[in-house]
Coordinates of C-alpha atoms and ligand atoms in Angstrom, one line a residue:
X14 CA 8.9 -20.8 12.9
X15 CA 5.3 -21.1 11.6
X16 CA 5.0 -20.6 7.8
X17 CA 5.3 -17.1 6.5
X18 CA 2.3 -15.3 4.9
X19 CA 2.6 -15.5 1.1
X20 CA 2.3 -12.0 -0.4
X21 CA 1.8 -10.9 -4.0
X22 CA 2.6 -7.2 -4.8
X23 CA 0.8 -5.4 -7.7
X24 CA 2.8 -2.5 -9.1
X25 CA 2.7 -0.1 -12.1
X26 CA 5.8 2.2 -11.7
X27 CA 9.0 2.9 -9.9
X28 CA 8.3 0.6 -7.0
X29 CA 9.9 2.4 -4.1
X30 CA 7.3 1.0 -1.7
X31 CA 7.8 -2.4 -3.2
X32 CA 11.5 -1.9 -2.4
X33 CA 10.7 -1.2 1.3
X34 CA 8.6 -4.4 1.4
X35 CA 11.3 -6.4 -0.3
X36 CA 13.9 -5.1 2.1
X37 CA 11.7 -6.0 5.1
X38 CA 10.8 -9.4 3.9
X39 CA 14.4 -10.1 2.9
X40 CA 14.9 -11.0 6.5
X41 CA 13.9 -14.7 6.8
X42 CA 12.5 -14.0 10.3
X43 CA 9.9 -11.6 8.8
X44 CA 6.4 -13.1 9.1
X45 CA 5.7 -12.4 5.4
X46 CA 7.4 -13.4 2.2
X47 CA 6.9 -11.9 -1.3
X48 CA 6.2 -14.7 -3.7
X49 CA 5.3 -12.7 -6.8
X50 CA 5.4 -9.2 -8.2
X51 CA 3.0 -8.4 -11.0
X52 CA 3.0 -5.2 -13.1
X53 CA 0.4 -4.1 -15.5
X54 CA 3.0 -1.8 -17.2
X55 CA 5.6 -3.6 -19.3
X56 CA 9.1 -2.5 -18.3
X57 CA 8.1 -0.8 -15.0
X58 CA 11.2 -0.2 -12.8
X59 CA 9.5 -2.1 -10.0
X60 CA 10.1 -5.3 -12.0
X61 CA 13.8 -4.8 -11.9
X62 CA 13.8 -4.3 -8.2
X63 CA 11.9 -7.6 -7.7
X64 CA 14.3 -9.5 -10.0
X65 CA 17.3 -8.1 -8.1
X66 CA 15.7 -9.4 -4.9
X67 CA 15.2 -12.8 -6.5
X68 CA 11.5 -12.6 -6.5
X69 CA 9.6 -14.0 -9.5
X70 CA 7.8 -11.3 -11.7
X71 CA 5.1 -11.3 -14.2
X72 CA 3.7 -8.6 -16.5
X73 CA 0.0 -8.7 -17.2
X74 CA -0.7 -5.7 -19.5
X75 CA -4.2 -4.5 -19.1
X76 CA -4.1 -3.3 -22.7
X77 CA -4.1 -6.8 -23.9
X78 CA -7.6 -7.5 -22.5
X79 CA -11.1 -6.5 -23.7
X80 CA -12.1 -5.0 -20.3
X81 CA -11.4 -4.8 -16.6
X82 CA -13.0 -8.2 -15.7
X83 CA -10.9 -10.4 -18.0
X84 CA -7.8 -8.4 -16.9
X85 CA -8.6 -9.0 -13.3
X86 CA -9.4 -12.6 -13.8
X87 CA -5.8 -13.0 -15.2
X88 CA -4.5 -11.2 -12.2
X89 CA -6.3 -13.4 -9.7
X90 CA -5.3 -16.6 -11.6
X91 CA -1.6 -15.5 -11.5
X92 CA -1.8 -14.6 -7.8
X93 CA -3.5 -17.8 -6.9
X94 CA -1.2 -20.0 -8.8
X95 CA 1.6 -18.4 -6.9
X96 CA -0.2 -19.3 -3.6
X97 CA -0.7 -15.7 -2.6
X98 CA -2.6 -15.2 0.6
X99 CA -2.4 -11.4 0.8
X100 CA -2.2 -8.8 -2.0
X101 CA -0.3 -5.6 -1.5
X102 CA -1.1 -2.7 -3.9
X103 CA 2.1 -0.6 -4.2
X104 CA 1.6 2.2 -6.7
X105 CA -0.8 0.0 -8.8
X106 CA -2.5 2.5 -11.0
X107 CA -5.6 0.6 -12.1
X108 CA -9.1 1.0 -10.5
X109 CA -10.3 -2.4 -9.4
X110 CA -13.9 -3.7 -9.9
X111 CA -16.1 -4.6 -6.9
X112 CA -15.8 -8.2 -8.0
X113 CA -12.0 -8.3 -7.7
X114 CA -12.1 -6.4 -4.4
X115 CA -14.8 -8.7 -3.0
X116 CA -12.7 -11.8 -4.0
X117 CA -9.8 -10.4 -2.0
X118 CA -11.9 -9.0 0.8
X119 CA -9.7 -8.5 4.0
X120 CA -6.9 -10.1 2.0
X121 CA -5.8 -6.9 0.1
X122 CA -4.1 -3.8 1.4
X123 CA -3.0 -0.5 -0.2
X124 CA -0.9 2.5 0.6
X125 CA -2.2 6.0 -0.1
X126 CA -0.2 9.2 0.2
X127 CA -2.6 11.1 2.5
X128 CA -4.1 10.9 5.9
X129 CA -7.4 9.2 4.8
X130 CA -10.2 9.9 4.7
X131 CA -8.8 13.3 3.6
X132 CA -7.5 13.7 0.0
X133 CA -8.6 10.5 -1.7
X134 CA -7.5 10.2 -5.3
X135 CA -4.6 11.8 -7.2
X136 CA -2.4 14.9 -6.6
X137 CA -2.7 14.6 -2.8
X138 CA 0.3 16.8 -2.0
X139 CA -0.9 19.7 -4.2
X140 CA -4.3 19.4 -2.6
X141 CA -3.0 19.3 1.0
X142 CA -1.0 22.5 0.3
X143 CA -4.0 24.2 -1.3
X144 CA -6.1 23.3 1.8
X145 CA -3.5 24.7 4.2
X146 CA -3.5 21.6 6.4
X147 CA -0.7 21.6 9.1
X148 CA -0.2 17.8 8.9
X149 CA -0.2 15.5 5.9
X150 CA 0.8 11.9 5.7
X151 CA 0.1 8.5 4.4
X152 CA -2.2 5.5 5.2
X153 CA -2.1 1.8 4.8
X154 CA -5.6 0.3 4.7
X155 CA -7.6 -2.8 3.7
X156 CA -9.1 -2.3 0.3
X157 CA -12.8 -1.8 -0.2
X158 CA -14.8 -1.2 -3.4
X159 CA -14.8 2.6 -3.0
X160 CA -11.6 4.2 -4.1
X161 CA -9.1 4.9 -1.3
X162 CA -11.5 3.7 1.4
X163 CA -11.3 0.8 3.8
X164 CA -10.3 -0.1 7.4
X165 CA -7.1 1.8 8.3
X166 CA -4.2 -0.2 9.6
X167 CA -1.4 2.3 10.1
X168 CA -1.0 6.0 9.4
X169 CA 2.0 8.4 9.6
X170 CA 1.7 12.1 9.9
X171 CA 4.3 14.6 8.7
X172 CA 4.3 18.3 9.2
X173 CA 3.6 20.7 6.3
X174 CA 6.3 23.4 6.4
X175 CA 5.9 27.0 5.4
X176 CA 8.1 26.8 2.3
X177 CA 7.0 23.4 1.1
X178 CA 6.1 22.8 -2.5
X179 CA 4.4 19.5 -3.6
X180 CA 7.8 17.9 -4.3
X181 CA 9.3 18.6 -0.9
X182 CA 6.1 17.6 0.9
X183 CA 5.8 14.5 -1.3
X184 CA 9.4 13.4 -0.5
X185 CA 8.7 13.8 3.2
X186 CA 5.5 11.7 2.9
X187 CA 7.3 9.0 0.7
X188 CA 9.9 8.5 3.4
X189 CA 7.0 7.9 5.9
X190 CA 5.4 5.5 3.4
X191 CA 8.5 3.4 3.3
X192 CA 8.3 3.1 7.1
X193 CA 4.6 2.3 7.5
X194 CA 4.1 -0.2 4.7
X195 CA 6.5 -2.8 6.1
X196 CA 5.1 -2.1 9.6
X197 CA 1.5 -2.6 8.4
X198 CA 2.4 -5.8 6.6
X199 CA 4.1 -7.1 9.7
X200 CA 1.0 -6.4 11.8
X201 CA -1.3 -8.1 9.3
X202 CA 1.0 -11.1 8.9
X203 CA 1.3 -11.5 12.7
X204 CA -2.5 -11.4 13.0
X205 CA -2.3 -8.2 15.0
X206 CA -4.5 -6.1 12.7
X207 CA -8.0 -7.5 12.8
X208 CA -10.8 -6.1 10.8
X209 CA -13.8 -5.3 13.0
X210 CA -16.6 -3.7 10.9
X211 CA -15.1 -0.7 9.2
X212 CA -12.2 -0.4 11.6
X213 CA -9.0 -2.3 12.4
X214 CA -8.4 -3.4 15.9
X215 CA -4.7 -3.5 16.8
X216 CA -3.5 -6.1 19.3
X217 CA -0.1 -5.7 21.0
X218 CA 1.0 -3.2 18.4
X219 CA 2.3 -0.5 20.7
X220 CA 1.8 3.1 19.7
X221 CA 2.4 6.7 20.6
X222 CA 0.6 8.1 23.6
X223 CA 1.1 11.8 22.9
X224 CA -0.3 14.4 20.5
X225 CA 1.7 16.5 18.0
X226 CA 1.3 20.2 17.4
X227 CA 2.4 22.0 14.2
X228 CA 4.0 24.5 14.6
X229 CA 5.6 23.2 17.8
X230 CA 4.8 25.3 20.9
Ligands
LIG25 C1 3.1 6.1 -3.6 O1 3.1 7.5 -3.3 C2 1.9 5.4 -3.1 O2 1.4 5.9 -1.9 C3 0.9 5.7 -4.2 O3 1.6 5.6 -5.4 C4 3.0 5.9 -5.2 C5 3.8 4.8 -5.6 O4 5.2 5.0 -5.5 N1 -0.2 4.7 -4.1 P1 6.2 3.8 -5.7 O5 5.9 3.1 -7.0 O6 6.0 2.9 -4.5 O7 7.6 4.4 -5.6

């Protein structure tokens, strides 16, 4: 087998998406391997998940730095000394400067709990309910300087049901997140998700050939 893509995951919290990535990459035939997990929040549960999977962890607390640039310089130094080729943001709750984003251009991906470009930012499930959309979902995309923007790799749609509250809808979306993040990582690691301008071209990736209607007719 050719060498696996070396991945660094940046986290801030519970790390359920990290867990999905760890589980997928735990298979030695997966084309990516997670070589480091870095949290900006000391004691984040995600760190325990990584340790359990035998993946080295680091905590780089943004509060210990005088600003975003020095904090991000420490992140990049830690990622590069671990040999990271691709950065996965997985619930990493810091805005990133254009300098950091440019450094990792087309080498950094993120998961967001909405069907981008709808509902960028926080509280996506509440806002989807308030807007009355019939489908909601999640997106894995390459990271660009604008928040929650960048070429889309994979999306999953889930139905919004009549009696949903934000928790019920969020749980449905989270389940979909855990499916699409490993899928997107695989496509990137296999070289099947190629950035072309502001879009991603997928090669040999398969895909559904039908539309969905909510409510079903
Ligand atoms: C997820 O909903 C992800 O889409 C968003 O932050 C949340 C992180 O959850 N960016 P977890 O830490 O992966 O459980």
